[in-house]
One Martini backbone bead per residue (centre of mass of N, CA, C, O) as a GRO file, in nm:
protein
  146
    1MET     BB    1   4.356   2.285   1.810
    2PHE     BB    2   4.180   2.524   1.720
    3GLU     BB    3   4.421   2.706   1.645
    4LYS     BB    4   4.537   2.527   1.422
    5ILE     BB    5   4.293   2.546   1.238
    6ASN     BB    6   4.299   2.854   1.208
    7ASP     BB    7   4.584   2.873   1.090
    8ASP     BB    8   4.523   2.693   0.840
    9LEU     BB    9   4.303   2.877   0.731
   10LYS     BB   10   4.484   3.123   0.681
   11THR     BB   11   4.683   2.981   0.493
   12SER     BB   12   4.473   2.908   0.276
   13MET     BB   13   4.407   3.198   0.207
   14LYS     BB   14   4.690   3.294   0.121
   15GLU     BB   15   4.721   3.039  -0.092
   16GLN     BB   16   4.447   2.980  -0.235
   17ASP     BB   17   4.315   2.709  -0.104
   18LYS     BB   18   4.004   2.611  -0.169
   19PHE     BB   19   3.974   2.331  -0.056
   20SER     BB   20   4.084   2.368   0.233
   21LEU     BB   21   3.908   2.607   0.302
   22GLY     BB   22   3.634   2.464   0.284
   23VAL     BB   23   3.686   2.241   0.493
   24LEU     BB   24   3.772   2.429   0.732
   25ARG     BB   25   3.509   2.586   0.743
   26MET     BB   26   3.326   2.349   0.809
   27LEU     BB   27   3.474   2.272   1.067
   28LYS     BB   28   3.448   2.540   1.217
   29SER     BB   29   3.137   2.545   1.221
   30ALA     BB   30   3.106   2.280   1.380
   31LEU     BB   31   3.264   2.380   1.628
   32GLN     BB   32   3.086   2.626   1.690
   33LEU     BB   33   2.822   2.474   1.729
   34GLU     BB   34   2.920   2.298   1.963
   35SER     BB   35   2.994   2.536   2.148
   36ILE     BB   36   2.709   2.652   2.164
   37ASN     BB   37   2.570   2.397   2.277
   38LYS     BB   38   2.772   2.394   2.539
   39LYS     BB   39   2.849   2.690   2.638
   40GLU     BB   40   3.160   2.637   2.548
   41ASP     BB   41   3.464   2.561   2.518
   42LEU     BB   42   3.665   2.342   2.354
   43ASN     BB   43   3.831   2.070   2.388
   44ASP     BB   44   4.029   1.845   2.237
   45ASP     BB   45   3.833   1.602   2.259
   46GLU     BB   46   3.591   1.755   2.130
   47VAL     BB   47   3.729   1.820   1.864
   48ILE     BB   48   3.781   1.526   1.784
   49ALA     BB   49   3.483   1.441   1.780
   50VAL     BB   50   3.401   1.631   1.550
   51ILE     BB   51   3.597   1.523   1.339
   52LYS     BB   52   3.492   1.231   1.343
   53LYS     BB   53   3.209   1.306   1.252
   54GLN     BB   54   3.295   1.422   0.977
   55VAL     BB   55   3.423   1.164   0.871
   56LYS     BB   56   3.172   0.983   0.896
   57MET     BB   57   2.991   1.141   0.704
   58ARG     BB   58   3.174   1.092   0.456
   59MET     BB   59   3.167   0.784   0.461
   60ASP     BB   60   2.862   0.761   0.422
   61SER     BB   61   2.858   0.909   0.150
   62ILE     BB   62   3.032   0.710  -0.004
   63VAL     BB   63   2.838   0.475   0.012
   64GLU     BB   64   2.614   0.617  -0.146
   65PHE     BB   65   2.779   0.689  -0.407
   66GLU     BB   66   2.848   0.394  -0.486
   67LYS     BB   67   2.558   0.312  -0.570
   68PHE     BB   68   2.583   0.557  -0.817
   69ASN     BB   69   2.870   0.602  -0.940
   70LYS     BB   70   3.024   0.866  -0.787
   71THR     BB   71   3.347   0.931  -0.832
   72GLU     BB   72   3.398   1.234  -0.790
   73GLU     BB   73   3.274   1.257  -0.505
   74ILE     BB   74   3.452   1.044  -0.374
   75ASP     BB   75   3.723   1.186  -0.417
   76VAL     BB   76   3.657   1.440  -0.255
   77LEU     BB   77   3.593   1.298   0.015
   78GLN     BB   78   3.872   1.164   0.048
   79LYS     BB   79   4.028   1.431   0.067
   80GLU     BB   80   3.880   1.536   0.315
   81ILE     BB   81   3.958   1.307   0.503
   82GLU     BB   82   4.262   1.347   0.489
   83LEU     BB   83   4.258   1.632   0.606
   84LEU     BB   84   4.114   1.564   0.878
   85LYS     BB   85   4.320   1.338   0.981
   86LYS     BB   86   4.552   1.541   1.058
   87TYR     BB   87   4.385   1.615   1.342
   88LEU     BB   88   4.427   1.331   1.432
   89PRO     BB   89   4.515   1.097   1.617
   90GLU     BB   90   4.664   0.819   1.645
   91GLU     BB   91   4.576   0.515   1.608
   92MET     BB   92   4.515   0.238   1.753
   93SER     BB   93   4.597  -0.063   1.781
   94SER     BB   94   4.463  -0.368   1.806
   95GLU     BB   95   4.638  -0.451   2.050
   96GLU     BB   96   4.577  -0.204   2.228
   97VAL     BB   97   4.274  -0.248   2.241
   98ASP     BB   98   4.282  -0.532   2.363
   99LYS     BB   99   4.424  -0.444   2.623
  100GLN     BB  100   4.204  -0.249   2.722
  101ILE     BB  101   3.981  -0.461   2.734
  102GLU     BB  102   4.116  -0.646   2.938
  103GLU     BB  103   4.129  -0.437   3.166
  104ALA     BB  104   3.823  -0.388   3.181
  105PHE     BB  105   3.744  -0.681   3.243
  106SER     BB  106   3.912  -0.710   3.509
  107LYS     BB  107   3.762  -0.475   3.656
  108ILE     BB  108   3.445  -0.565   3.596
  109ASN     BB  109   3.346  -0.853   3.532
  110PRO     BB  110   3.167  -0.968   3.309
  111THR     BB  111   2.859  -1.184   3.249
  112SER     BB  112   2.693  -0.997   3.046
  113MET     BB  113   2.529  -0.778   2.838
  114LYS     BB  114   2.456  -0.585   3.077
  115ASP     BB  115   2.779  -0.498   3.108
  116MET     BB  116   2.861  -0.333   2.853
  117GLY     BB  117   2.827  -0.039   2.950
  118MET     BB  118   3.053  -0.047   3.163
  119VAL     BB  119   3.281  -0.114   2.969
  120MET     BB  120   3.246   0.129   2.777
  121LYS     BB  121   3.290   0.343   2.994
  122GLU     BB  122   3.581   0.254   3.059
  123LEU     BB  123   3.669   0.301   2.738
  124GLN     BB  124   3.632   0.616   2.686
  125SER     BB  125   3.940   0.706   2.701
  126ILE     BB  126   3.989   0.589   2.384
  127ALA     BB  127   3.806   0.753   2.178
  128SER     BB  128   4.033   0.943   2.039
  129ARG     BB  129   4.213   0.658   1.940
  130ALA     BB  130   3.938   0.501   1.864
  131ASP     BB  131   3.710   0.292   1.720
  132MET     BB  132   3.412   0.238   1.881
  133SER     BB  133   3.281   0.027   1.694
  134VAL     BB  134   3.509  -0.178   1.722
  135VAL     BB  135   3.513  -0.199   2.026
  136SER     BB  136   3.220  -0.291   2.060
  137LYS     BB  137   3.247  -0.552   1.897
  138LYS     BB  138   3.467  -0.680   2.074
  139VAL     BB  139   3.310  -0.678   2.337
  140LYS     BB  140   3.069  -0.842   2.242
  141ASP     BB  141   3.227  -1.095   2.159
  142LYS     BB  142   3.350  -1.145   2.440
  143ILE     BB  143   3.086  -1.178   2.596
  144MET     BB  144   2.968  -1.409   2.419
  145GLY     BB  145   3.226  -1.600   2.502
  146LEU     BB  146   3.150  -1.655   2.817
   0.00000   0.00000   0.00000
């Protein structure tokens, strides 16, 4: 995954695509920082986590820019998000997420909110393919409904 990003960075340089080059340089520096913090090379799941973090930062910025009607900045951030999402695996459908939650519930058998941590830990394997904030909300709703 890291090599693919590097290759695309080189391609952007050759094609003089300043927008892609800027976004990929920011991503590469975020990946290098994470690698330095972990004191080891990142595996694909860790690279995906960093990319998701970058997408989330931009989504949060969009929310802030919307408050002040900064449409040009919002457009730029949306293009950056589109570019970053090319490196993320396809998101799981809502039905697939529900199925994974059901399996985790049958395995752990939660009885109260105290068990939510164990359920979320069990679901950590889908973190690279699902929005964990949505998963968390679904798990919480399901536990509250018990």
